[in-house]
Coordinates of C-alpha atoms in Angstrom, one line a residue:
X75 CA 0.0 0.0 0.0
X76 CA 1.5 3.3 -1.0
X77 CA 1.8 6.3 1.3
X78 CA -0.7 8.3 -0.7
X79 CA -3.3 5.5 -0.5
X80 CA -2.7 5.3 3.3
X81 CA -3.3 9.0 3.7
X82 CA -6.4 8.9 1.6
X83 CA -7.8 6.0 3.6
X84 CA -7.0 7.7 6.8
X85 CA -8.8 10.8 5.6
X86 CA -11.8 8.8 4.7
X87 CA -11.9 7.3 8.2
X88 CA -11.6 10.7 9.9
X89 CA -14.3 12.2 7.6
X90 CA -16.7 9.3 8.5
X91 CA -15.9 9.3 12.2
X92 CA -16.1 13.1 12.4
X93 CA -19.5 13.1 10.9
X94 CA -18.5 14.6 7.6
X95 CA -20.6 14.7 4.5
X96 CA -20.2 11.0 3.7
X97 CA -21.2 9.9 7.2
X98 CA -24.4 12.0 7.0
X99 CA -25.4 10.6 3.6
X100 CA -24.4 13.8 1.7
X101 CA -22.0 13.9 -1.2
X102 CA -18.4 14.8 -0.9
X103 CA -15.7 15.6 -3.5
X104 CA -12.8 14.5 -1.4
X105 CA -10.7 11.5 -2.5
X106 CA -11.3 9.8 0.9
X107 CA -14.9 9.3 0.1
X108 CA -14.2 7.7 -3.3
X109 CA -11.9 5.2 -1.6
X110 CA -14.6 4.4 1.0
X111 CA -17.2 4.0 -1.8
X112 CA -14.9 1.6 -3.8
X113 CA -14.5 -0.5 -0.7
X114 CA -18.2 -0.6 -0.2
X115 CA -18.8 -1.6 -3.9
X116 CA -16.2 -4.3 -3.5
X117 CA -18.0 -5.6 -0.4
X118 CA -21.3 -5.5 -2.3
X119 CA -19.8 -7.5 -5.2
X120 CA -18.5 -10.0 -2.7
X121 CA -21.8 -10.4 -1.0
X122 CA -23.5 -10.9 -4.4
X123 CA -20.9 -13.5 -5.4
X124 CA -21.4 -15.3 -2.1
X125 CA -25.1 -15.3 -2.5
X126 CA -24.7 -16.7 -6.0
X127 CA -22.5 -19.4 -4.6
X128 CA -25.2 -20.3 -2.0
X129 CA -27.8 -20.5 -4.7
X130 CA -25.7 -22.8 -6.9
X131 CA -24.9 -25.1 -3.9
X132 CA -28.6 -25.1 -2.9
X133 CA -29.6 -26.1 -6.4
X134 CA -26.9 -28.8 -6.5
X135 CA -27.8 -30.3 -3.1
X136 CA -31.5 -30.0 -3.7
X137 CA -31.8 -31.2 -7.3
X138 CA -28.7 -33.2 -8.2
X139 CA -28.1 -34.8 -4.8
X140 CA -31.3 -35.0 -2.7
X141 CA -33.9 -35.6 -5.4
X142 CA -32.5 -38.9 -6.8
X143 CA -32.5 -40.2 -3.2
X144 CA -35.9 -39.0 -2.4
X145 CA -37.6 -40.4 -5.5
X146 CA -35.7 -43.7 -5.1
X147 CA -33.8 -43.4 -8.4
X148 CA -32.0 -46.6 -9.4
X149 CA -28.6 -44.8 -9.3
X150 CA -29.1 -43.8 -5.7
X151 CA -30.5 -47.2 -4.6
X152 CA -27.5 -49.0 -6.2
X153 CA -25.1 -46.9 -4.3
X154 CA -26.8 -47.4 -1.0
X155 CA -27.1 -51.1 -1.6
X156 CA -23.4 -51.3 -2.3
X157 CA -22.8 -49.6 1.1
X158 CA -25.1 -52.0 2.8
X159 CA -27.5 -49.3 3.8
X160 CA -31.3 -49.6 3.7
X161 CA -33.6 -47.4 1.6
X162 CA -34.7 -45.7 4.9
X163 CA -31.2 -44.4 5.3
X164 CA -31.1 -43.3 1.7
X165 CA -34.3 -41.3 2.2
X166 CA -32.9 -39.8 5.4
X167 CA -29.7 -38.6 3.7
X168 CA -31.8 -37.2 0.9
X169 CA -34.1 -35.4 3.3
X170 CA -31.1 -34.0 5.2
X171 CA -29.5 -32.7 1.9
X172 CA -32.8 -31.1 0.9
X173 CA -33.2 -29.5 4.3
X174 CA -29.6 -28.2 4.1
X175 CA -30.2 -26.9 0.5
X176 CA -33.3 -24.9 1.7
X177 CA -31.6 -23.7 4.8
X178 CA -28.7 -22.3 2.7
X179 CA -31.2 -19.8 1.3
X180 CA -32.6 -18.7 4.7
X181 CA -30.5 -15.9 6.0
X182 CA -30.6 -16.9 9.7
X183 CA -29.7 -20.5 8.9
X184 CA -27.0 -20.1 6.2
X185 CA -24.0 -20.7 8.4
X186 CA -25.5 -23.6 10.3
X187 CA -26.7 -25.2 7.0
X188 CA -23.2 -24.9 5.5
X189 CA -21.7 -26.6 8.6
X190 CA -24.3 -29.3 8.6
X191 CA -23.8 -30.0 4.8
X192 CA -20.0 -30.0 5.4
X193 CA -20.6 -32.8 8.0
X194 CA -22.6 -34.8 5.4
X195 CA -19.7 -34.3 3.0
X196 CA -17.3 -35.7 5.5
X197 CA -19.5 -38.8 5.8
X198 CA -19.7 -39.0 2.0
X199 CA -15.9 -38.8 1.8
X200 CA -15.6 -41.6 4.3
X201 CA -17.9 -43.9 2.4
X202 CA -16.3 -43.0 -0.9
X203 CA -13.0 -44.1 0.6
X204 CA -14.2 -47.3 2.3
X205 CA -17.0 -48.7 0.2
X206 CA -15.9 -47.4 -3.2
X207 CA -12.1 -47.6 -3.0
X208 CA -11.8 -43.8 -3.3
X209 CA -13.8 -43.5 -6.5
X210 CA -15.2 -39.9 -6.7
X211 CA -13.8 -39.2 -3.2
X212 CA -12.6 -35.7 -4.4
X213 CA -16.2 -34.5 -4.9
X214 CA -17.2 -34.2 -1.2
X215 CA -13.8 -32.6 -0.4
X216 CA -14.3 -30.0 -3.2
X217 CA -17.8 -29.2 -1.9
X218 CA -16.5 -28.7 1.6
X219 CA -14.4 -25.7 0.5
X220 CA -17.3 -23.4 -0.6
X221 CA -19.4 -24.6 2.3
X222 CA -16.7 -23.7 4.8
X223 CA -16.4 -20.2 3.1
X224 CA -20.2 -19.7 3.5
X225 CA -20.1 -20.9 7.1
X226 CA -17.3 -18.5 7.9
X227 CA -18.7 -15.5 6.0
X228 CA -22.2 -15.9 7.4
X229 CA -21.1 -16.7 10.9
X230 CA -22.7 -13.4 12.2
X231 CA -26.1 -14.9 11.7
X232 CA -25.3 -17.6 14.3
X233 CA -25.8 -15.0 17.1
X234 CA -29.2 -14.1 15.7
X235 CA -30.2 -17.7 15.5
X236 CA -29.0 -18.4 19.0
X237 CA -31.1 -15.4 20.2
X238 CA -34.2 -16.7 18.4
X239 CA -33.7 -20.3 19.8
X240 CA -33.3 -19.0 23.4
X241 CA -36.3 -16.7 23.0
X242 CA -38.4 -19.6 21.7
X243 CA -39.1 -18.3 18.2

């Protein structure tokens, strides 16, 4: 970071803290405000990208992963038969994936849903390694990375969720 950028950033901080035009919602011609606005725009783009990632993962878990299990598609039943699991467990895993997919789209549940789906992916990795000799074992590991990002980025919602649970709804 250059010395000029540091001075401009410091000026933006002082202007905002001192209640300058940018802090009161007015416009300002100072360079400090443009730096602050670019940081806000960058944050907005990051939030949009994260939301897009959540939608893509929700669609994946809901449609590509949960739906075949819930409708008893032959591809899903064969996999669970190879693992020695009953159809009841297949439906349970499908229901958990669908619940996680929906919860990824609910703001107060996003972080918890990402952690829960990560737990399911750890289990999927274990079974890929043990029952299927590592075939497709990278898939659950790859999915854990964006889920961990969502869980971390949306961790602020956990406090709100805890407050709602303690309050009883």
